[in-house]
Amino acid sequence: MTAEIRGPHFVQSFERGLAVLRAFDADHQQLTLSEVGRACGMTRATARRFLLTLADLGYVHTDGRLFRLTPRVLELGYSYLASFTLPEIAEPHLEQLVAQVRESSSLCVLDGDDIVYVARVPTRRIMSAAITVGTRFPAHLTSVGRVMLADLPDDGIDAWLDRADLRPNTSQTLTSPRALRAELVRVRRQGYALVDQELEEGLRSVAAPVRDRDGTVVAGVNIAVHAGRNSVESVRRDLLPHLLATVARIEADLWITGPARASSHGNGARNRAEAER
């Protein structure tokens, strides 16, 4: 941008500070004051003020003569990386999963007591109700809902059971609060949920949770199949390993773009995938 088209809002000192950061690159990882000044077209004294200010802010380190960037400069790119939404991160992985197993897969989030579809890669219609992004179902009727409900603390599960509408959708639907609680505890322990024709007759689904870098479940991924073509045993044997591997890849991408905090829940889907091998 030239000076002629810069508006009155333009802050030249900010531009010069960014120029100091850009002076460092793979070929110039450490620079002296004079080298930074020459690279940025500023005096040595001016370069010194910018560098020491950046050092005070933690973006630059110096040994007294040489200056180099610190890992904190990565924060400057975090906002851009974080602008990629979870569906955008997950969709390529869902497409790969569907190509592998030739069954539909979706990414859902928990909204109140419902799950909401936020990304979906279909293969063929297997339900009477058309599913699109934005479709909602009661969480407890779905495998993807159960992996998210299972992440609630025990008192959270109890509070949900106290208010949940457990009317059956099919003859297979679990309606007993005690049975549902036991199922959620089992899902939490094993790291996935398998629901057999509880939402709709003829529909089986298996789901695994997606965790952020703190280990919190932020979504779930499922594979939905026709019960006539896939037994419960074949879903566990043939589909679950692919699902867990896909979730591990989604988590890996999410952890790169997510908040830079250490996870307190181990390695999430990676551990589950290893356990299934």
mmCIF file of C-alpha atoms in Angstrom:
data_model
loop_
_atom_site.group_PDB
_atom_site.id
_atom_site.type_symbol
_atom_site.label_atom_id
_atom_site.label_comp_id
_atom_site.label_asym_id
_atom_site.label_seq_id
_atom_site.Cartn_x
_atom_site.Cartn_y
_atom_site.Cartn_z
ATOM 1 C CA MET A 1 0.000 0.000 0.000
ATOM 2 C CA THR A 2 1.460 3.359 -0.966
ATOM 3 C CA ALA A 3 1.327 6.514 1.109
ATOM 4 C CA GLU A 4 -0.961 8.195 -1.457
ATOM 5 C CA ILE A 5 -3.832 5.747 -0.847
ATOM 6 C CA ARG A 6 -3.433 5.331 2.895
ATOM 7 C CA GLY A 7 -6.339 6.788 4.808
ATOM 8 C CA PRO A 8 -6.140 9.102 7.809
ATOM 9 C CA HIS A 9 -6.695 6.059 10.022
ATOM 10 C CA PHE A 10 -3.357 4.507 8.991
ATOM 11 C CA VAL A 11 -0.960 3.920 11.924
ATOM 12 C CA GLN A 12 2.529 3.967 10.487
ATOM 13 C CA SER A 13 4.198 2.814 13.689
ATOM 14 C CA PHE A 14 2.074 -0.324 13.649
ATOM 15 C CA GLU A 15 3.132 -0.994 10.061
ATOM 16 C CA ARG A 16 6.767 -0.607 11.070
ATOM 17 C CA GLY A 17 6.347 -2.975 14.012
ATOM 18 C CA LEU A 18 4.957 -5.630 11.680
ATOM 19 C CA ALA A 19 7.844 -4.994 9.317
ATOM 20 C CA VAL A 20 10.241 -5.797 12.159
ATOM 21 C CA LEU A 21 8.511 -9.153 12.717
ATOM 22 C CA ARG A 22 8.619 -9.922 8.988
ATOM 23 C CA ALA A 23 12.350 -9.251 8.890
ATOM 24 C CA PHE A 24 12.852 -12.665 10.466
ATOM 25 C CA ASP A 25 12.468 -15.733 8.275
ATOM 26 C CA ALA A 26 13.948 -19.185 7.723
ATOM 27 C CA ASP A 27 17.158 -17.672 6.337
ATOM 28 C CA HIS A 28 17.367 -14.945 8.967
ATOM 29 C CA GLN A 29 16.377 -16.550 12.244
ATOM 30 C CA GLN A 30 18.667 -14.326 14.326
ATOM 31 C CA LEU A 31 19.403 -10.691 13.537
ATOM 32 C CA THR A 32 21.287 -7.792 15.094
ATOM 33 C CA LEU A 33 19.814 -4.331 15.571
ATOM 34 C CA SER A 34 21.671 -3.064 12.514
ATOM 35 C CA GLU A 35 20.457 -5.938 10.361
ATOM 36 C CA VAL A 36 16.831 -5.371 11.382
ATOM 37 C CA GLY A 37 17.220 -1.645 10.708
ATOM 38 C CA ARG A 38 18.595 -2.248 7.212
ATOM 39 C CA ALA A 39 15.909 -4.823 6.404
ATOM 40 C CA CYS A 40 13.128 -2.480 7.497
ATOM 41 C CA GLY A 41 14.572 0.807 6.258
ATOM 42 C CA MET A 42 14.808 2.380 9.707
ATOM 43 C CA THR A 43 17.584 3.647 11.937
ATOM 44 C CA ARG A 44 19.307 1.411 14.433
ATOM 45 C CA ALA A 45 17.754 3.391 17.310
ATOM 46 C CA THR A 46 14.241 2.993 15.888
ATOM 47 C CA ALA A 47 14.759 -0.726 15.311
ATOM 48 C CA ARG A 48 15.952 -1.021 18.900
ATOM 49 C CA ARG A 49 12.755 0.536 20.279
ATOM 50 C CA PHE A 50 10.552 -1.804 18.254
ATOM 51 C CA LEU A 51 12.579 -4.891 19.126
ATOM 52 C CA LEU A 52 12.696 -4.129 22.835
ATOM 53 C CA THR A 53 8.956 -3.461 22.840
ATOM 54 C CA LEU A 54 8.370 -6.817 21.126
ATOM 55 C CA ALA A 55 10.696 -8.426 23.669
ATOM 56 C CA ASP A 56 8.691 -6.917 26.532
ATOM 57 C CA LEU A 57 5.537 -8.409 24.951
ATOM 58 C CA GLY A 58 7.181 -11.814 24.639
ATOM 59 C CA TYR A 59 7.334 -12.010 20.832
ATOM 60 C CA VAL A 60 11.110 -11.546 20.574
ATOM 61 C CA HIS A 61 14.025 -12.880 22.620
ATOM 62 C CA THR A 62 17.491 -11.344 22.784
ATOM 63 C CA ASP A 63 20.814 -12.340 24.283
ATOM 64 C CA GLY A 64 21.896 -8.705 24.256
ATOM 65 C CA ARG A 65 23.236 -8.701 20.713
ATOM 66 C CA LEU A 66 21.133 -11.057 18.571
ATOM 67 C CA PHE A 67 17.344 -11.073 18.386
ATOM 68 C CA ARG A 68 15.058 -13.941 17.402
ATOM 69 C CA LEU A 69 11.346 -14.614 17.379
ATOM 70 C CA THR A 70 9.709 -16.668 20.130
ATOM 71 C CA PRO A 71 6.919 -19.244 19.708
ATOM 72 C CA ARG A 72 4.478 -16.619 20.981
ATOM 73 C CA VAL A 73 4.324 -15.112 17.483
ATOM 74 C CA LEU A 74 2.164 -18.137 16.587
ATOM 75 C CA GLU A 75 -0.636 -16.471 18.558
ATOM 76 C CA LEU A 76 -0.832 -13.846 15.823
ATOM 77 C CA GLY A 77 -2.039 -16.484 13.363
ATOM 78 C CA TYR A 78 -4.347 -18.263 15.788
ATOM 79 C CA SER A 79 -7.412 -16.125 15.059
ATOM 80 C CA TYR A 80 -7.231 -17.040 11.388
ATOM 81 C CA LEU A 81 -6.802 -20.728 12.128
ATOM 82 C CA ALA A 82 -9.606 -20.656 14.677
ATOM 83 C CA SER A 83 -11.962 -19.160 12.089
ATOM 84 C CA PHE A 84 -12.174 -22.619 10.494
ATOM 85 C CA THR A 85 -15.324 -24.102 11.994
ATOM 86 C CA LEU A 86 -15.579 -27.651 13.262
ATOM 87 C CA PRO A 87 -17.762 -28.749 10.309
ATOM 88 C CA GLU A 88 -15.170 -27.394 7.879
ATOM 89 C CA ILE A 89 -12.448 -29.290 9.694
ATOM 90 C CA ALA A 90 -14.447 -32.517 9.854
ATOM 91 C CA GLU A 91 -16.040 -32.667 6.409
ATOM 92 C CA PRO A 92 -13.000 -33.893 4.426
ATOM 93 C CA HIS A 93 -12.530 -36.650 6.987
ATOM 94 C CA LEU A 94 -16.210 -37.614 6.794
ATOM 95 C CA GLU A 95 -15.912 -37.834 3.003
ATOM 96 C CA GLN A 96 -12.905 -40.121 3.346
ATOM 97 C CA LEU A 97 -14.745 -42.285 5.879
ATOM 98 C CA VAL A 98 -17.823 -42.615 3.661
ATOM 99 C CA ALA A 99 -15.622 -43.589 0.714
ATOM 100 C CA GLN A 100 -14.076 -46.322 2.867
ATOM 101 C CA VAL A 101 -17.183 -47.841 4.436
ATOM 102 C CA ARG A 102 -19.806 -46.860 1.828
ATOM 103 C CA GLU A 103 -22.234 -45.802 4.536
ATOM 104 C CA SER A 104 -23.486 -42.369 5.589
ATOM 105 C CA SER A 105 -21.661 -40.375 8.239
ATOM 106 C CA SER A 106 -22.505 -37.192 10.133
ATOM 107 C CA LEU A 107 -21.047 -34.735 12.611
ATOM 108 C CA CYS A 108 -23.432 -33.580 15.336
ATOM 109 C CA VAL A 109 -23.331 -31.274 18.335
ATOM 110 C CA LEU A 110 -25.407 -31.227 21.486
ATOM 111 C CA ASP A 111 -27.918 -28.387 21.809
ATOM 112 C CA GLY A 112 -29.864 -28.655 25.037
ATOM 113 C CA ASP A 113 -31.363 -32.153 25.059
ATOM 114 C CA ASP A 114 -31.160 -32.561 21.273
ATOM 115 C CA ILE A 115 -28.426 -33.348 18.808
ATOM 116 C CA VAL A 116 -28.108 -31.134 15.757
ATOM 117 C CA TYR A 117 -26.545 -32.253 12.489
ATOM 118 C CA VAL A 118 -23.856 -29.766 11.490
ATOM 119 C CA ALA A 119 -22.134 -31.758 8.712
ATOM 120 C CA ARG A 120 -23.275 -34.794 6.767
ATOM 121 C CA VAL A 121 -21.994 -36.987 3.951
ATOM 122 C CA PRO A 122 -24.764 -39.341 2.802
ATOM 123 C CA THR A 123 -24.561 -42.403 0.584
ATOM 124 C CA ARG A 124 -28.148 -43.525 0.352
ATOM 125 C CA ARG A 125 -31.387 -42.774 2.117
ATOM 126 C CA ILE A 126 -31.862 -45.184 5.002
ATOM 127 C CA MET A 127 -34.360 -43.269 7.147
ATOM 128 C CA SER A 128 -37.948 -42.254 6.484
ATOM 129 C CA ALA A 129 -37.108 -38.700 7.565
ATOM 130 C CA ALA A 130 -34.676 -36.821 5.334
ATOM 131 C CA ILE A 131 -31.619 -35.696 7.281
ATOM 132 C CA THR A 132 -29.951 -32.418 6.392
ATOM 133 C CA VAL A 133 -27.684 -29.999 8.215
ATOM 134 C CA GLY A 134 -29.837 -28.521 10.980
ATOM 135 C CA THR A 135 -31.910 -31.671 11.584
ATOM 136 C CA ARG A 136 -32.546 -32.322 15.266
ATOM 137 C CA PHE A 137 -33.304 -35.492 17.233
ATOM 138 C CA PRO A 138 -33.596 -36.215 20.961
ATOM 139 C CA ALA A 139 -30.058 -36.987 22.035
ATOM 140 C CA HIS A 140 -30.785 -40.169 23.953
ATOM 141 C CA LEU A 141 -32.290 -41.868 20.872
ATOM 142 C CA THR A 142 -29.070 -41.573 18.876
ATOM 143 C CA SER A 143 -25.575 -42.999 19.183
ATOM 144 C CA VAL A 144 -24.011 -39.594 18.576
ATOM 145 C CA GLY A 145 -26.183 -38.078 21.288
ATOM 146 C CA ARG A 146 -25.204 -40.729 23.776
ATOM 147 C CA VAL A 147 -21.466 -40.185 23.366
ATOM 148 C CA MET A 148 -22.041 -36.510 24.181
ATOM 149 C CA LEU A 149 -24.413 -37.158 27.076
ATOM 150 C CA ALA A 150 -21.910 -39.674 28.465
ATOM 151 C CA ASP A 151 -19.362 -36.866 28.816
ATOM 152 C CA LEU A 152 -21.581 -35.097 31.340
ATOM 153 C CA PRO A 153 -20.569 -35.467 35.003
ATOM 154 C CA ASP A 154 -22.669 -37.878 37.026
ATOM 155 C CA ASP A 155 -24.816 -35.107 38.493
ATOM 156 C CA GLY A 156 -25.296 -33.694 35.000
ATOM 157 C CA ILE A 157 -26.575 -37.060 33.780
ATOM 158 C CA ASP A 158 -28.937 -37.239 36.760
ATOM 159 C CA ALA A 159 -30.242 -33.730 36.031
ATOM 160 C CA TRP A 160 -30.790 -34.652 32.375
ATOM 161 C CA LEU A 161 -32.649 -37.851 33.324
ATOM 162 C CA ASP A 162 -34.904 -35.854 35.654
ATOM 163 C CA ARG A 163 -36.134 -33.676 32.787
ATOM 164 C CA ALA A 164 -35.801 -35.987 29.768
ATOM 165 C CA ASP A 165 -38.836 -37.093 27.778
ATOM 166 C CA LEU A 166 -38.207 -40.817 27.420
ATOM 167 C CA ARG A 167 -41.223 -41.750 25.328
ATOM 168 C CA PRO A 168 -40.315 -44.577 22.941
ATOM 169 C CA ASN A 169 -39.808 -44.059 19.206
ATOM 170 C CA THR A 170 -39.714 -47.798 18.502
ATOM 171 C CA SER A 171 -40.187 -51.042 20.388
ATOM 172 C CA GLN A 172 -36.417 -51.080 20.956
ATOM 173 C CA THR A 173 -36.139 -47.635 22.591
ATOM 174 C CA LEU A 174 -34.686 -47.558 26.082
ATOM 175 C CA THR A 175 -37.190 -45.759 28.308
ATOM 176 C CA SER A 176 -35.978 -46.690 31.772
ATOM 177 C CA PRO A 177 -33.915 -43.924 33.439
ATOM 178 C CA ARG A 178 -31.932 -46.575 35.267
ATOM 179 C CA ALA A 179 -31.144 -48.473 32.061
ATOM 180 C CA LEU A 180 -30.213 -45.287 30.229
ATOM 181 C CA ARG A 181 -27.921 -44.182 33.005
ATOM 182 C CA ALA A 182 -26.172 -47.549 32.977
ATOM 183 C CA GLU A 183 -25.833 -47.325 29.189
ATOM 184 C CA LEU A 184 -24.260 -43.861 29.379
ATOM 185 C CA VAL A 185 -21.767 -45.079 31.972
ATOM 186 C CA ARG A 186 -20.878 -47.956 29.642
ATOM 187 C CA VAL A 187 -20.510 -45.581 26.676
ATOM 188 C CA ARG A 188 -18.235 -43.328 28.722
ATOM 189 C CA ARG A 189 -16.065 -46.306 29.655
ATOM 190 C CA GLN A 190 -15.766 -47.873 26.197
ATOM 191 C CA GLY A 191 -15.471 -44.612 24.228
ATOM 192 C CA TYR A 192 -18.243 -45.198 21.679
ATOM 193 C CA ALA A 193 -21.992 -45.838 21.483
ATOM 194 C CA LEU A 194 -23.957 -48.285 19.372
ATOM 195 C CA VAL A 195 -27.713 -47.764 19.082
ATOM 196 C CA ASP A 196 -29.821 -50.535 17.573
ATOM 197 C CA GLN A 197 -33.135 -49.395 16.054
ATOM 198 C CA GLU A 198 -34.096 -47.072 18.904
ATOM 199 C CA LEU A 199 -34.599 -43.984 16.750
ATOM 200 C CA GLU A 200 -36.145 -45.782 13.792
ATOM 201 C CA GLU A 201 -36.876 -49.401 12.956
ATOM 202 C CA GLY A 202 -34.231 -50.796 10.631
ATOM 203 C CA LEU A 203 -31.578 -48.211 11.566
ATOM 204 C CA ARG A 204 -28.387 -48.995 13.438
ATOM 205 C CA SER A 205 -25.726 -46.424 14.196
ATOM 206 C CA VAL A 206 -22.381 -46.244 15.911
ATOM 207 C CA ALA A 207 -20.750 -43.013 17.121
ATOM 208 C CA ALA A 208 -17.597 -41.768 18.798
ATOM 209 C CA PRO A 209 -16.971 -38.456 20.572
ATOM 210 C CA VAL A 210 -14.761 -35.666 19.239
ATOM 211 C CA ARG A 211 -12.711 -34.047 21.991
ATOM 212 C CA ASP A 212 -10.962 -30.694 22.036
ATOM 213 C CA ARG A 213 -7.465 -30.196 23.422
ATOM 214 C CA ASP A 214 -8.858 -30.000 26.947
ATOM 215 C CA GLY A 215 -10.476 -33.417 26.545
ATOM 216 C CA THR A 216 -14.001 -32.004 26.484
ATOM 217 C CA VAL A 217 -16.432 -33.639 24.086
ATOM 218 C CA VAL A 218 -17.464 -30.947 21.592
ATOM 219 C CA ALA A 219 -19.197 -33.117 18.983
ATOM 220 C CA GLY A 220 -19.789 -36.653 17.840
ATOM 221 C CA VAL A 221 -19.341 -38.526 14.567
ATOM 222 C CA ASN A 222 -21.583 -41.408 13.553
ATOM 223 C CA ILE A 223 -21.995 -44.035 10.888
ATOM 224 C CA ALA A 224 -25.607 -44.991 10.155
ATOM 225 C CA VAL A 225 -26.480 -48.290 8.473
ATOM 226 C CA HIS A 226 -29.486 -50.390 7.517
ATOM 227 C CA ALA A 227 -30.058 -53.165 10.048
ATOM 228 C CA GLY A 228 -30.879 -55.626 7.280
ATOM 229 C CA ARG A 229 -27.394 -55.309 5.799
ATOM 230 C CA ASN A 230 -25.317 -54.879 8.948
ATOM 231 C CA SER A 231 -25.504 -56.876 12.146
ATOM 232 C CA VAL A 232 -24.466 -55.396 15.483
ATOM 233 C CA GLU A 233 -21.375 -57.592 15.347
ATOM 234 C CA SER A 234 -20.388 -56.428 11.852
ATOM 235 C CA VAL A 235 -20.838 -52.784 12.848
ATOM 236 C CA ARG A 236 -18.377 -53.271 15.695
ATOM 237 C CA ARG A 237 -15.969 -55.368 13.655
ATOM 238 C CA ASP A 238 -16.000 -53.633 10.278
ATOM 239 C CA LEU A 239 -17.102 -50.039 10.862
ATOM 240 C CA LEU A 240 -16.012 -49.024 14.348
ATOM 241 C CA PRO A 241 -12.233 -49.150 13.662
ATOM 242 C CA HIS A 242 -12.673 -46.831 10.655
ATOM 243 C CA LEU A 243 -14.843 -44.498 12.733
ATOM 244 C CA LEU A 244 -12.325 -44.274 15.565
ATOM 245 C CA ALA A 245 -9.478 -43.623 13.140
ATOM 246 C CA THR A 246 -11.513 -40.844 11.494
ATOM 247 C CA VAL A 247 -12.281 -39.207 14.830
ATOM 248 C CA ALA A 248 -8.584 -39.329 15.710
ATOM 249 C CA ARG A 249 -7.780 -37.430 12.502
ATOM 250 C CA ILE A 250 -10.496 -34.850 13.167
ATOM 251 C CA GLU A 251 -9.184 -34.350 16.693
ATOM 252 C CA ALA A 252 -5.646 -33.929 15.406
ATOM 253 C CA ASP A 253 -6.787 -31.118 13.095
ATOM 254 C CA LEU A 254 -9.005 -29.605 15.774
ATOM 255 C CA TRP A 255 -6.186 -29.590 18.313
ATOM 256 C CA ILE A 256 -3.987 -27.655 15.867
ATOM 257 C CA THR A 257 -6.620 -24.949 15.429
ATOM 258 C CA GLY A 258 -8.031 -25.104 18.959
ATOM 259 C CA PRO A 259 -6.994 -23.192 22.095
ATOM 260 C CA ALA A 260 -3.346 -23.785 22.953
ATOM 261 C CA ARG A 261 -3.922 -25.482 26.297
ATOM 262 C CA ALA A 262 -2.709 -28.890 27.377
ATOM 263 C CA SER A 263 -5.259 -31.687 27.303
ATOM 264 C CA SER A 264 -6.230 -33.113 30.673
ATOM 265 C CA HIS A 265 -7.890 -36.221 29.224
ATOM 266 C CA GLY A 266 -5.056 -38.080 27.534
ATOM 267 C CA ASN A 267 -5.113 -38.831 23.833
ATOM 268 C CA GLY A 268 -8.827 -39.190 23.175
ATOM 269 C CA ALA A 269 -9.700 -41.219 20.120
ATOM 270 C CA ARG A 270 -6.118 -42.322 19.552
ATOM 271 C CA ASN A 271 -6.231 -44.437 22.691
ATOM 272 C CA ARG A 272 -9.617 -45.826 21.726
ATOM 273 C CA ALA A 273 -8.378 -46.720 18.244
ATOM 274 C CA GLU A 274 -5.375 -48.531 19.712
ATOM 275 C CA ALA A 275 -7.645 -50.419 22.092
ATOM 276 C CA GLU A 276 -9.753 -51.686 19.211
ATOM 277 C CA ARG A 277 -6.781 -53.139 17.311
#
